[in-house]
Amino acid sequence: MQTVTLIPGDGIGPEITKAAVDIIKAAGAQIEWDIQNAGTDVIEKEGKPLPDRVIESIKKNKVALKAPVTTPIGKGFRSVNVQLRKALDLYANLRPCKNIDGIKTRYDNVDIVIVRENTEDLYAGIERQIDEDTAESIKIITKKASLRIAEFAFNYAVKNNRKTVHAVSKANICKLTDGLFLNCAREISQKYPNIEYKEILVDNLCMQLVQNPEKFDILVLPNLYGDIVSDLCAGLVGGLGIAQGANIGMDYAVFEPVHGSAPDIKGQNKANPTALILSAIEMLKYINQRNTAEKIERALFKTLKTGNCLTADLGGDASTIDFTSEIIKNL
Ligand code: NAI
């Protein structure tokens, strides 16, 4: 039995968490959940959205499954997600984007893995108001973080039989910061002669992704471009409802969907839990419960392929609960 921290989040978080937990239980996983609430719902009682107990729990259990948490725009608390990634040094954000049978999109040959640097760049949160009309934000890029994210991308390529790594930047404009990121990627690429290494500017990448996404394999990007490009790639394969993710560091790993707390559909039993279920499948593989992971994967893919019980974001009219029951039936 393995203990895993479970963060149900807020917005649609609790609904999709219940779906994932019910499926994992029905599949017979050997997991005990250490439930740690975080986000807007705990601020009133505990004074902040990310109480220390959440971080302590992940440090103890080493692995977590996390649903989305709202970050209010403008003033207020710092993002729970950014804080967690920093506190646990979860430096690599891994976001695979692949077509799934049964989910119709404009493309049928997308198989891209996004490796997003997760600890610095404009996410460092170093901003100041210079005067009433001017504010500035500082973009931090370090050699240490850039080398290790490039190493992660190439290492992932080797382990998963991938062919090409594209380093993505805007080094024509951000010559020092993105220039450093690129230099580090080049340096690491030398150690991996069997993996093709290419460079591309982020604006050109966006255009090419919507024209010919099949040209791309692994993308390694600084934090902000990684954030934006991963939503774009989610759109190529069917939207945020199916986009999985993982935050991985040397000591800990937090598995979570790419999407946010979707306040527009909160509490309506409409949310698609697929992204969280896919993230949970990767979590189960990570903790060596591969058979259970594959059992859930088969049931999920069968449900999506059959197509008669899909949530609204995928063109169906099934509720979160109906979709979950269908997967459990297919286990
Ligand atoms: P969002 O990803 O929550 O929603 C964007 C659109 O996609 C909405 O129309 C929503 O209904 C839809 N959508 C998202 N997930 C879905 C799902 N599973 N099933 C069906 N439809 C889904 O992005 P938004 O609105 O920009 O952010 C809302 C909040 O979430 C913000 O406070 C943001 O900071 C936070 N957020 C949290 C993240 C996390 O916890 N890792 C990641 C991204 C955003």
Tab-separated table of C-alpha atoms and ligand atoms in Angstrom:
chain	number	residue	atom	x	y	z
A	1	MET	CA	0.000	0.000	0.000
A	2	GLN	CA	1.435	3.388	-0.961
A	3	THR	CA	0.387	6.674	0.587
A	4	VAL	CA	-0.111	9.479	-1.938
A	5	THR	CA	-0.980	13.104	-1.159
A	6	LEU	CA	-4.276	14.084	-2.771
A	7	ILE	CA	-5.072	17.766	-3.362
A	8	PRO	CA	-8.714	18.042	-4.510
A	9	GLY	CA	-8.270	21.767	-5.350
A	10	ASP	CA	-11.193	24.132	-5.928
A	11	GLY	CA	-13.550	25.059	-8.792
A	12	ILE	CA	-14.146	21.810	-10.725
A	13	GLY	CA	-11.276	20.229	-8.729
A	14	PRO	CA	-13.381	18.278	-6.200
A	15	GLU	CA	-15.714	16.914	-8.929
A	16	ILE	CA	-12.942	15.556	-11.142
A	17	THR	CA	-10.993	14.341	-8.099
A	18	LYS	CA	-13.951	12.229	-7.002
A	19	ALA	CA	-14.138	10.771	-10.517
A	20	ALA	CA	-10.424	9.872	-10.568
A	21	VAL	CA	-10.435	8.473	-7.025
A	22	ASP	CA	-13.521	6.305	-7.692
A	23	ILE	CA	-11.932	4.867	-10.856
A	24	ILE	CA	-8.593	4.240	-9.147
A	25	LYS	CA	-10.370	2.454	-6.305
A	26	ALA	CA	-12.496	0.363	-8.670
A	27	ALA	CA	-9.349	-0.655	-10.567
A	28	GLY	CA	-7.875	-2.040	-7.353
A	29	ALA	CA	-4.909	0.307	-6.886
A	30	GLN	CA	-2.911	-0.134	-3.692
A	31	ILE	CA	-3.199	3.480	-2.586
A	32	GLU	CA	-4.046	5.244	0.625
A	33	TRP	CA	-4.859	8.925	0.092
A	34	ASP	CA	-3.500	11.631	2.378
A	35	ILE	CA	-6.096	14.308	1.560
A	36	GLN	CA	-4.794	17.882	1.781
A	37	ASN	CA	-7.155	20.696	0.871
A	38	ALA	CA	-5.659	23.855	-0.617
A	39	GLY	CA	-6.835	26.880	-2.583
A	40	THR	CA	-9.480	29.529	-2.125
A	41	ASP	CA	-11.650	27.290	0.070
A	42	VAL	CA	-9.047	27.090	2.886
A	43	ILE	CA	-7.998	30.766	2.975
A	44	GLU	CA	-10.698	31.827	5.423
A	45	LYS	CA	-9.897	29.109	7.950
A	46	GLU	CA	-6.121	28.873	7.587
A	47	GLY	CA	-5.134	32.327	6.369
A	48	LYS	CA	-3.449	31.223	3.148
A	49	PRO	CA	-4.250	29.053	0.129
A	50	LEU	CA	-1.196	26.801	0.533
A	51	PRO	CA	-0.822	25.860	4.220
A	52	ASP	CA	2.549	24.350	5.217
A	53	ARG	CA	0.858	21.002	5.982
A	54	VAL	CA	0.339	20.457	2.225
A	55	ILE	CA	4.043	20.771	1.460
A	56	GLU	CA	4.945	18.656	4.508
A	57	SER	CA	2.586	15.927	3.305
A	58	ILE	CA	4.183	15.809	-0.162
A	59	LYS	CA	7.657	15.822	1.387
A	60	LYS	CA	6.632	12.824	3.482
A	61	ASN	CA	4.841	10.863	0.737
A	62	LYS	CA	7.102	12.005	-2.155
A	63	VAL	CA	4.235	11.891	-4.645
A	64	ALA	CA	0.964	13.766	-5.082
A	65	LEU	CA	-2.084	13.856	-7.335
A	66	LYS	CA	-3.357	17.406	-7.629
A	67	ALA	CA	-6.507	18.941	-9.077
A	68	PRO	CA	-6.486	22.611	-10.159
A	69	VAL	CA	-6.451	25.514	-7.765
A	70	THR	CA	-7.690	29.036	-8.551
A	71	THR	CA	-5.199	31.915	-8.639
A	72	PRO	CA	-7.018	35.240	-8.334
A	73	ILE	CA	-5.930	37.713	-11.051
A	74	GLY	CA	-4.255	40.943	-9.940
A	75	LYS	CA	-3.531	41.487	-6.239
A	76	GLY	CA	-3.731	38.763	-3.612
A	77	PHE	CA	-1.972	35.501	-2.851
A	78	ARG	CA	0.766	34.067	-4.995
A	79	SER	CA	-0.250	31.104	-7.125
A	80	VAL	CA	-0.442	27.852	-5.153
A	81	ASN	CA	0.938	26.059	-8.199
A	82	VAL	CA	3.966	28.294	-8.545
A	83	GLN	CA	4.633	28.080	-4.787
A	84	LEU	CA	4.402	24.277	-4.771
A	85	ARG	CA	6.703	23.913	-7.756
A	86	LYS	CA	9.255	26.215	-6.117
A	87	ALA	CA	9.009	24.786	-2.596
A	88	LEU	CA	9.529	21.213	-3.845
A	89	ASP	CA	11.917	22.168	-6.655
A	90	LEU	CA	9.690	20.437	-9.218
A	91	TYR	CA	11.806	21.754	-12.041
A	92	ALA	CA	10.368	19.834	-14.993
A	93	ASN	CA	6.797	20.191	-16.191
A	94	LEU	CA	6.053	17.317	-18.525
A	95	ARG	CA	3.008	17.659	-20.760
A	96	PRO	CA	2.450	15.007	-23.420
A	97	CYS	CA	-0.056	15.903	-26.195
A	98	LYS	CA	-1.163	13.028	-28.365
A	99	ASN	CA	-4.266	12.300	-30.438
A	100	ILE	CA	-6.673	9.931	-28.725
A	101	ASP	CA	-8.827	7.525	-30.776
A	102	GLY	CA	-12.399	8.739	-30.848
A	103	ILE	CA	-11.628	12.401	-30.190
A	104	LYS	CA	-12.007	14.192	-33.500
A	105	THR	CA	-9.804	17.222	-34.119
A	106	ARG	CA	-8.403	18.967	-37.177
A	107	TYR	CA	-5.321	16.756	-36.904
A	108	ASP	CA	-4.800	13.042	-36.508
A	109	ASN	CA	-1.048	12.747	-36.175
A	110	VAL	CA	-0.036	14.845	-33.169
A	111	ASP	CA	2.433	13.289	-30.749
A	112	ILE	CA	4.276	16.080	-28.984
A	113	VAL	CA	5.882	16.123	-25.546
A	114	ILE	CA	6.317	19.497	-23.909
A	115	VAL	CA	9.117	19.851	-21.377
A	116	ARG	CA	8.583	23.170	-19.643
A	117	GLU	CA	11.076	24.694	-17.197
A	118	ASN	CA	9.081	25.137	-14.039
A	119	THR	CA	10.990	27.262	-11.532
A	120	GLU	CA	12.085	30.574	-13.035
A	121	ASP	CA	11.582	32.981	-15.990
A	122	LEU	CA	8.812	35.564	-15.494
A	123	TYR	CA	7.253	33.163	-12.980
A	124	ALA	CA	9.917	34.217	-10.462
A	125	GLY	CA	7.298	36.797	-9.453
A	126	ILE	CA	9.800	39.649	-9.133
A	127	GLU	CA	7.622	42.584	-10.086
A	128	ARG	CA	7.436	46.162	-8.948
A	129	GLN	CA	5.419	49.264	-9.504
A	130	ILE	CA	7.843	51.949	-10.642
A	131	ASP	CA	5.288	54.737	-10.634
A	132	GLU	CA	1.563	54.966	-11.111
A	133	ASP	CA	1.833	54.383	-14.849
A	134	THR	CA	4.677	51.884	-15.013
A	135	ALA	CA	5.279	48.393	-13.680
A	136	GLU	CA	8.097	45.983	-14.396
A	137	SER	CA	8.637	42.241	-14.128
A	138	ILE	CA	12.036	40.606	-14.116
A	139	LYS	CA	12.753	37.552	-16.229
A	140	ILE	CA	15.275	35.275	-14.553
A	141	ILE	CA	17.056	32.563	-16.533
A	142	THR	CA	19.929	30.680	-14.904
A	143	LYS	CA	22.498	28.301	-16.292
A	144	LYS	CA	21.719	25.725	-13.598
A	145	ALA	CA	17.982	25.559	-14.350
A	146	SER	CA	18.480	25.668	-18.134
A	147	LEU	CA	21.061	22.876	-18.139
A	148	ARG	CA	18.941	20.589	-16.012
A	149	ILE	CA	15.731	21.089	-18.011
A	150	ALA	CA	17.636	20.435	-21.260
A	151	GLU	CA	19.161	17.319	-19.693
A	152	PHE	CA	15.673	16.194	-18.629
A	153	ALA	CA	14.351	16.659	-22.188
A	154	PHE	CA	17.193	14.714	-23.841
A	155	ASN	CA	17.109	12.007	-21.199
A	156	TYR	CA	13.345	11.649	-21.708
A	157	ALA	CA	13.939	11.438	-25.474
A	158	VAL	CA	16.376	8.565	-25.056
A	159	LYS	CA	14.257	6.649	-22.548
A	160	ASN	CA	11.109	6.981	-24.657
A	161	ASN	CA	12.588	6.366	-28.103
A	162	ARG	CA	11.935	9.860	-29.351
A	163	LYS	CA	13.937	11.393	-32.193
A	164	THR	CA	14.103	15.170	-32.022
A	165	VAL	CA	14.351	17.894	-29.399
A	166	HIS	CA	13.453	21.466	-30.383
A	167	ALA	CA	14.729	24.175	-28.018
A	168	VAL	CA	12.228	27.040	-28.105
A	169	SER	CA	13.122	30.654	-27.381
A	170	LYS	CA	12.828	34.275	-28.353
A	171	ALA	CA	16.590	34.679	-28.338
A	172	ASN	CA	16.470	37.207	-31.199
A	173	ILE	CA	14.874	39.665	-28.743
A	174	CYS	CA	15.764	38.388	-25.252
A	175	LYS	CA	19.383	37.958	-26.233
A	176	LEU	CA	20.851	37.450	-22.785
A	177	THR	CA	18.124	35.429	-21.046
A	178	ASP	CA	16.840	33.252	-23.880
A	179	GLY	CA	20.355	33.304	-25.339
A	180	LEU	CA	21.596	31.627	-22.150
A	181	PHE	CA	18.753	29.086	-22.305
A	182	LEU	CA	19.711	28.190	-25.884
A	183	ASN	CA	23.420	27.942	-25.111
A	184	CYS	CA	22.634	25.474	-22.330
A	185	ALA	CA	20.405	23.392	-24.615
A	186	ARG	CA	23.186	23.326	-27.235
A	187	GLU	CA	25.719	22.246	-24.623
A	188	ILE	CA	23.538	19.355	-23.438
A	189	SER	CA	22.647	18.333	-27.011
A	190	GLN	CA	26.337	17.512	-27.594
A	191	LYS	CA	26.038	14.666	-25.108
A	192	TYR	CA	23.195	13.065	-27.081
A	193	PRO	CA	24.437	12.528	-30.661
A	194	ASN	CA	21.592	10.106	-31.426
A	195	ILE	CA	18.902	12.698	-30.751
A	196	GLU	CA	18.431	15.357	-33.405
A	197	TYR	CA	18.676	18.859	-31.942
A	198	LYS	CA	16.896	21.871	-33.480
A	199	GLU	CA	16.118	25.435	-32.442
A	200	ILE	CA	13.023	27.488	-33.198
A	201	LEU	CA	11.629	30.891	-32.219
A	202	VAL	CA	8.419	30.665	-30.232
A	203	ASP	CA	6.343	32.806	-32.624
A	204	ASN	CA	7.340	30.698	-35.629
A	205	LEU	CA	6.698	27.563	-33.550
A	206	CYS	CA	3.108	28.643	-32.844
A	207	MET	CA	2.436	29.198	-36.531
A	208	GLN	CA	3.990	25.865	-37.521
A	209	LEU	CA	2.190	23.983	-34.750
A	210	VAL	CA	-1.198	24.932	-36.181
A	211	GLN	CA	-0.091	24.176	-39.744
A	212	ASN	CA	2.006	21.028	-39.362
A	213	PRO	CA	2.018	19.735	-35.788
A	214	GLU	CA	3.331	16.342	-36.943
A	215	LYS	CA	6.735	17.983	-37.541
A	216	PHE	CA	7.352	18.261	-33.788
A	217	ASP	CA	8.442	15.663	-31.279
A	218	ILE	CA	9.876	17.011	-27.994
A	219	LEU	CA	9.811	20.744	-27.207
A	220	VAL	CA	11.911	22.168	-24.382
A	221	LEU	CA	10.914	25.688	-23.328
A	222	PRO	CA	11.404	28.316	-20.645
A	223	ASN	CA	8.490	28.601	-18.213
A	224	LEU	CA	6.207	31.214	-19.809
A	225	TYR	CA	6.450	30.002	-23.426
A	226	GLY	CA	5.951	26.468	-22.072
A	227	ASP	CA	2.759	27.516	-20.335
A	228	ILE	CA	1.296	29.133	-23.426
A	229	VAL	CA	2.439	26.557	-25.970
A	230	SER	CA	1.081	23.685	-23.876
A	231	ASP	CA	-2.438	25.129	-24.007
A	232	LEU	CA	-2.021	25.529	-27.773
A	233	CYS	CA	-0.944	21.886	-28.076
A	234	ALA	CA	-3.857	20.781	-25.860
A	235	GLY	CA	-6.104	22.497	-28.420
A	236	LEU	CA	-4.558	20.444	-31.239
A	237	VAL	CA	-5.639	17.143	-29.702
A	238	GLY	CA	-9.057	17.960	-28.254
A	239	GLY	CA	-8.765	20.671	-25.622
A	240	LEU	CA	-7.905	21.184	-21.996
A	241	GLY	CA	-10.254	18.469	-20.768
A	242	ILE	CA	-7.820	15.792	-21.957
A	243	ALA	CA	-4.446	17.490	-21.345
A	244	GLN	CA	-2.426	15.714	-18.686
A	245	GLY	CA	0.691	16.885	-16.880
A	246	ALA	CA	3.334	16.127	-14.282
A	247	ASN	CA	5.720	18.277	-12.254
A	248	ILE	CA	8.866	16.334	-11.571
A	249	GLY	CA	11.905	17.107	-9.416
A	250	MET	CA	14.820	15.141	-7.992
A	251	ASP	CA	12.892	14.077	-4.876
A	252	TYR	CA	9.186	14.642	-5.454
A	253	ALA	CA	6.565	14.463	-8.187
A	254	VAL	CA	3.158	16.133	-8.444
A	255	PHE	CA	0.790	14.901	-11.160
A	256	GLU	CA	-1.864	17.368	-12.316
A	257	PRO	CA	-3.857	18.336	-15.414
A	258	VAL	CA	-2.800	21.281	-17.581
A	259	HIS	CA	-6.178	22.991	-17.161
A	260	GLY	CA	-7.290	25.335	-14.398
A	261	SER	CA	-10.229	25.307	-11.995
A	262	ALA	CA	-12.775	26.209	-14.741
A	263	PRO	CA	-14.989	28.400	-12.524
A	264	ASP	CA	-17.427	28.805	-15.442
A	265	ILE	CA	-18.581	25.175	-15.103
A	266	LYS	CA	-17.936	24.625	-11.380
A	267	GLY	CA	-20.501	22.473	-9.558
A	268	GLN	CA	-22.448	21.682	-12.754
A	269	ASN	CA	-21.403	18.037	-13.117
A	270	LYS	CA	-20.114	18.941	-16.598
A	271	ALA	CA	-16.335	18.843	-16.211
A	272	ASN	CA	-14.296	16.303	-18.122
A	273	PRO	CA	-12.126	14.356	-15.662
A	274	THR	CA	-9.963	12.797	-18.423
A	275	ALA	CA	-6.946	15.100	-17.916
A	276	LEU	CA	-6.819	14.253	-14.207
A	277	ILE	CA	-7.379	10.545	-14.903
A	278	LEU	CA	-4.515	10.542	-17.459
A	279	SER	CA	-2.316	12.349	-14.921
A	280	ALA	CA	-3.276	9.704	-12.337
A	281	ILE	CA	-2.373	6.932	-14.786
A	282	GLU	CA	1.129	8.422	-15.108
A	283	MET	CA	1.285	8.701	-11.311
A	284	LEU	CA	0.435	4.993	-10.961
A	285	LYS	CA	3.196	4.100	-13.448
A	286	TYR	CA	5.604	6.316	-11.498
A	287	ILE	CA	4.880	4.420	-8.267
A	288	ASN	CA	5.231	1.080	-10.062
A	289	GLN	CA	1.550	0.156	-10.136
A	290	ARG	CA	1.750	-0.299	-13.889
A	291	ASN	CA	-0.871	-3.051	-14.227
A	292	THR	CA	-3.520	-0.927	-12.566
A	293	ALA	CA	-2.428	2.065	-14.647
A	294	GLU	CA	-2.820	0.100	-17.869
A	295	LYS	CA	-6.187	-1.294	-16.787
A	296	ILE	CA	-7.507	2.251	-16.261
A	297	GLU	CA	-5.905	3.406	-19.510
A	298	ARG	CA	-7.682	0.672	-21.499
A	299	ALA	CA	-11.056	1.460	-19.904
A	300	LEU	CA	-10.641	5.211	-20.456
A	301	PHE	CA	-9.564	4.845	-24.093
A	302	LYS	CA	-12.393	2.376	-24.763
A	303	THR	CA	-14.905	4.853	-23.325
A	304	LEU	CA	-13.519	7.693	-25.449
A	305	LYS	CA	-13.333	5.593	-28.602
A	306	THR	CA	-16.863	4.202	-28.242
A	307	GLY	CA	-17.965	7.803	-28.041
A	308	ASN	CA	-21.512	7.334	-26.741
A	309	CYS	CA	-20.780	8.772	-23.302
A	310	LEU	CA	-18.666	11.905	-23.722
A	311	THR	CA	-18.673	15.165	-21.761
A	312	ALA	CA	-19.781	18.442	-23.374
A	313	ASP	CA	-16.262	19.692	-24.156
A	314	LEU	CA	-15.854	16.633	-26.408
A	315	GLY	CA	-19.189	17.144	-28.132
A	316	GLY	CA	-21.272	14.800	-25.975
A	317	ASP	CA	-23.892	15.374	-23.321
A	318	ALA	CA	-22.733	13.035	-20.551
A	319	SER	CA	-22.210	14.371	-17.052
A	320	THR	CA	-18.960	13.907	-15.109
A	321	ILE	CA	-20.713	11.193	-13.081
A	322	ASP	CA	-22.069	9.319	-16.167
A	323	PHE	CA	-18.658	9.411	-17.846
A	324	THR	CA	-16.991	8.102	-14.678
A	325	SER	CA	-19.510	5.246	-14.331
A	326	GLU	CA	-18.918	4.285	-17.975
A	327	ILE	CA	-15.156	4.035	-17.383
A	328	ILE	CA	-15.728	1.930	-14.260
A	329	LYS	CA	-18.033	-0.326	-16.289
A	330	ASN	CA	-15.282	-0.685	-18.905
A	331	LEU	CA	-12.558	-1.568	-16.396
B	1	NAI	P1	-9.213	26.924	-17.209
B	1	NAI	O1	-8.265	25.909	-17.710
B	1	NAI	O2	-9.737	26.735	-15.835
B	1	NAI	O3	-10.483	27.025	-18.197
B	1	NAI	C1	-10.377	27.418	-19.564
B	1	NAI	C2	-11.598	26.895	-20.325
B	1	NAI	O4	-11.509	25.473	-20.475
B	1	NAI	C3	-12.915	27.155	-19.591
B	1	NAI	O5	-13.911	27.438	-20.523
B	1	NAI	C4	-13.214	25.837	-18.902
B	1	NAI	O6	-14.581	25.578	-18.680
B	1	NAI	C5	-12.607	24.827	-19.876
B	1	NAI	N1	-12.118	23.646	-19.161
B	1	NAI	C6	-10.981	23.558	-18.420
B	1	NAI	N2	-10.866	22.351	-17.888
B	1	NAI	C7	-11.939	21.638	-18.295
B	1	NAI	C8	-12.385	20.310	-18.049
B	1	NAI	N3	-11.695	19.447	-17.289
B	1	NAI	N4	-13.559	19.917	-18.616
B	1	NAI	C9	-14.267	20.741	-19.396
B	1	NAI	N5	-13.896	22.015	-19.658
B	1	NAI	C10	-12.742	22.463	-19.105
B	1	NAI	O7	-8.483	28.321	-17.359
B	1	NAI	P2	-8.830	29.743	-16.726
B	1	NAI	O8	-10.286	30.001	-16.782
B	1	NAI	O9	-7.889	30.659	-17.392
B	1	NAI	O10	-8.377	29.628	-15.211
B	1	NAI	C11	-9.241	29.447	-14.102
B	1	NAI	C12	-8.423	29.430	-12.825
B	1	NAI	O11	-7.575	28.278	-12.798
B	1	NAI	C13	-7.493	30.642	-12.672
B	1	NAI	O12	-7.562	31.073	-11.334
B	1	NAI	C14	-6.124	30.082	-12.983
B	1	NAI	O13	-5.098	30.793	-12.350
B	1	NAI	C15	-6.249	28.673	-12.443
B	1	NAI	N6	-5.304	27.724	-13.053
B	1	NAI	C16	-4.828	26.742	-12.231
B	1	NAI	C17	-3.996	25.787	-12.735
B	1	NAI	C18	-3.538	24.705	-11.815
B	1	NAI	O14	-4.028	24.581	-10.710
B	1	NAI	N7	-2.574	23.900	-12.210
B	1	NAI	C19	-3.564	25.774	-14.143
B	1	NAI	C20	-4.177	26.825	-14.930
B	1	NAI	C21	-4.997	27.765	-14.389
